[in-house]
XYZ file of N, CA and C in Angstrom:
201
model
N -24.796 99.302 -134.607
C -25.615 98.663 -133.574
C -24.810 98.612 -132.280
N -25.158 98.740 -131.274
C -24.560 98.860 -129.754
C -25.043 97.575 -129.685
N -23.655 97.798 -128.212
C -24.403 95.864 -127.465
C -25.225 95.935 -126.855
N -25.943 96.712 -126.712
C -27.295 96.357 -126.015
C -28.406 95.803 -127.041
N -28.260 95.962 -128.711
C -28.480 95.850 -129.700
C -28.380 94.688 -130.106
N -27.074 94.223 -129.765
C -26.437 92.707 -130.737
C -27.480 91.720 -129.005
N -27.174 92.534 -127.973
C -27.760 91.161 -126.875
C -28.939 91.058 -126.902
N -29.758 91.907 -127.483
C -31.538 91.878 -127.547
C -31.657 90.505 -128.612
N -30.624 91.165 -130.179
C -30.916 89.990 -131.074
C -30.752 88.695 -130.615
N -29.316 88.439 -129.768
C -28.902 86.945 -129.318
C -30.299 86.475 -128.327
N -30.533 87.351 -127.611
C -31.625 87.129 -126.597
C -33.428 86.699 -127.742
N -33.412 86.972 -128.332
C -34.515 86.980 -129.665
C -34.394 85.835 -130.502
N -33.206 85.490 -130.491
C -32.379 84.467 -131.215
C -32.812 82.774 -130.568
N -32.345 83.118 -129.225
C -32.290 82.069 -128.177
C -33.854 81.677 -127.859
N -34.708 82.707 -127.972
C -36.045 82.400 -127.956
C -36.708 82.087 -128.803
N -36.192 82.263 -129.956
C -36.825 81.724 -131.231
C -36.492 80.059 -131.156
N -35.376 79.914 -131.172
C -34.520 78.712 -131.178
C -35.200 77.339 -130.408
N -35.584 78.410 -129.014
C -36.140 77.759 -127.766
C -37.754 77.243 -128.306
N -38.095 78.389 -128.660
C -39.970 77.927 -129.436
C -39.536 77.197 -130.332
N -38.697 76.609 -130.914
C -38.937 75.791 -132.154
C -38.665 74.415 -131.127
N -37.375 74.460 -130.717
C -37.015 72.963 -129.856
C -38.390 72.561 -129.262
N -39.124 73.529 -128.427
C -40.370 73.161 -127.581
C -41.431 72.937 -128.778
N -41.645 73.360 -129.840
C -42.566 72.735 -130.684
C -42.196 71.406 -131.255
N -40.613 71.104 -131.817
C -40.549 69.684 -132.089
C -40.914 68.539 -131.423
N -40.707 68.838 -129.594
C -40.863 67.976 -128.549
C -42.804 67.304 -128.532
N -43.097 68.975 -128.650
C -44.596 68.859 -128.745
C -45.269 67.553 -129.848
N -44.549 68.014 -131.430
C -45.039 67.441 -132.312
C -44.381 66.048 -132.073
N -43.117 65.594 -131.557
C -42.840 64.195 -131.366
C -43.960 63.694 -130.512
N -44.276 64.466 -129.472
C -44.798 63.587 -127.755
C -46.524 63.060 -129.182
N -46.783 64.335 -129.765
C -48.591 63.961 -130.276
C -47.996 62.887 -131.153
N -46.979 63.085 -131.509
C -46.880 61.390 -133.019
C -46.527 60.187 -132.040
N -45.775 60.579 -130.806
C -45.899 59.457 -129.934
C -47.401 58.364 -129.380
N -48.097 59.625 -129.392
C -49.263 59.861 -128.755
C -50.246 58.879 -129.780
N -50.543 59.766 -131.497
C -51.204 58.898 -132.051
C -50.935 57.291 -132.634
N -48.865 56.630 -132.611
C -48.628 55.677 -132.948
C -49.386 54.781 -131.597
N -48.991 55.274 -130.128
C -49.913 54.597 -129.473
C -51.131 54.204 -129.421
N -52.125 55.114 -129.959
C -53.406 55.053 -129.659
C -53.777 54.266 -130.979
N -52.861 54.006 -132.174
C -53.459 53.406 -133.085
C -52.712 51.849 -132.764
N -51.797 51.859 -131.830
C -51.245 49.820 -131.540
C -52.571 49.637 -130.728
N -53.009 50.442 -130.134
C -53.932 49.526 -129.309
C -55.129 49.274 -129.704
N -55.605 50.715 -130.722
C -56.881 49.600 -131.670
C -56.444 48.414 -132.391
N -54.833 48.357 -133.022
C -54.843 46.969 -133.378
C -55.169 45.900 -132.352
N -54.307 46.244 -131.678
C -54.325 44.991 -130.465
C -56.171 44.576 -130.042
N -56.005 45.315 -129.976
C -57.928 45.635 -129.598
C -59.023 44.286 -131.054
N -58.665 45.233 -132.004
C -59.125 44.443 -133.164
C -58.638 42.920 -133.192
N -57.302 42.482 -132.854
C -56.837 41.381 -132.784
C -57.113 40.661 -132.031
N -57.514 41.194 -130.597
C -57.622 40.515 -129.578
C -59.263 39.644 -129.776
N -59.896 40.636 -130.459
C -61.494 40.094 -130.134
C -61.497 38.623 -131.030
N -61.213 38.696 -132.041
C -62.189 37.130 -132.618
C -60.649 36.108 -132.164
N -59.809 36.529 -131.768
C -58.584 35.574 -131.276
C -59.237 34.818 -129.852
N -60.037 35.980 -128.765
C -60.764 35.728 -127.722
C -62.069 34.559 -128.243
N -62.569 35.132 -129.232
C -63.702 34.490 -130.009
C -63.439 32.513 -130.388
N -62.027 32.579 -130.572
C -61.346 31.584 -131.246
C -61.000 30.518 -129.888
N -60.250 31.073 -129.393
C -59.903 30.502 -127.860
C -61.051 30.025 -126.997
N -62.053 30.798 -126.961
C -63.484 30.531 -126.293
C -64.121 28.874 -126.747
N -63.942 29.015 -128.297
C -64.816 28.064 -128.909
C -63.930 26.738 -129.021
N -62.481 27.095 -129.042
C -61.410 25.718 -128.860
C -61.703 25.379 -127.170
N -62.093 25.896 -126.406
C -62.257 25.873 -124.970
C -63.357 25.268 -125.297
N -64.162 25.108 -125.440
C -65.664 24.757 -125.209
C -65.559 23.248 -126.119
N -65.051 23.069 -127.176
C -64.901 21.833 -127.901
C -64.171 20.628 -126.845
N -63.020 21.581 -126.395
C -62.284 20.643 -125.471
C -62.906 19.714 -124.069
N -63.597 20.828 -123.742
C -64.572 20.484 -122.216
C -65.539 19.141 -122.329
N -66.291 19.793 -123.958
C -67.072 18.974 -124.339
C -66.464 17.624 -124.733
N -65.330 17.364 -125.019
C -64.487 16.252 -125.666
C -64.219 15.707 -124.027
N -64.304 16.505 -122.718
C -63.880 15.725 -121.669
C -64.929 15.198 -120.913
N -65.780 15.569 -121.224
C -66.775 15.219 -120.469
C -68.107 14.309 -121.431
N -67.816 13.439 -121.753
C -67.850 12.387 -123.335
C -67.695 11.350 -122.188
């Protein structure tokens, strides 16, 4: 094999290497992506009857002040 031979492979090498690094980044950023999008349906789910809860301790209280 000549070096123009061995530098094609290193050059083939480095690009392979390169597509894999750029696919891990990819597959981290989407698992980044779906752990986010699933905290905020919790938060979401949590937030509503907590809002629900707070509303109705609010409304007992008002009513207890104005007695």
């Amino acid at each position: 094999t000549t070096s123009a031979g061995y530098a094609a492979k290193a050059t083939s090498r480095k690009s392979t290497l390169a597509q894999q690094v750029t696919m891990e980044q990819l597959m981290s950023i989407a698992r980044a992506s779906a752990l986010e999008e699933m905290a905020s349906g919790i938060a979401h789910e949590l937030n509503q009857p907590l809002g629900a809860i707070y509303m109705e301790i609010e409304e007992r209280r008002v009513g207890k002040e104005c007695r």
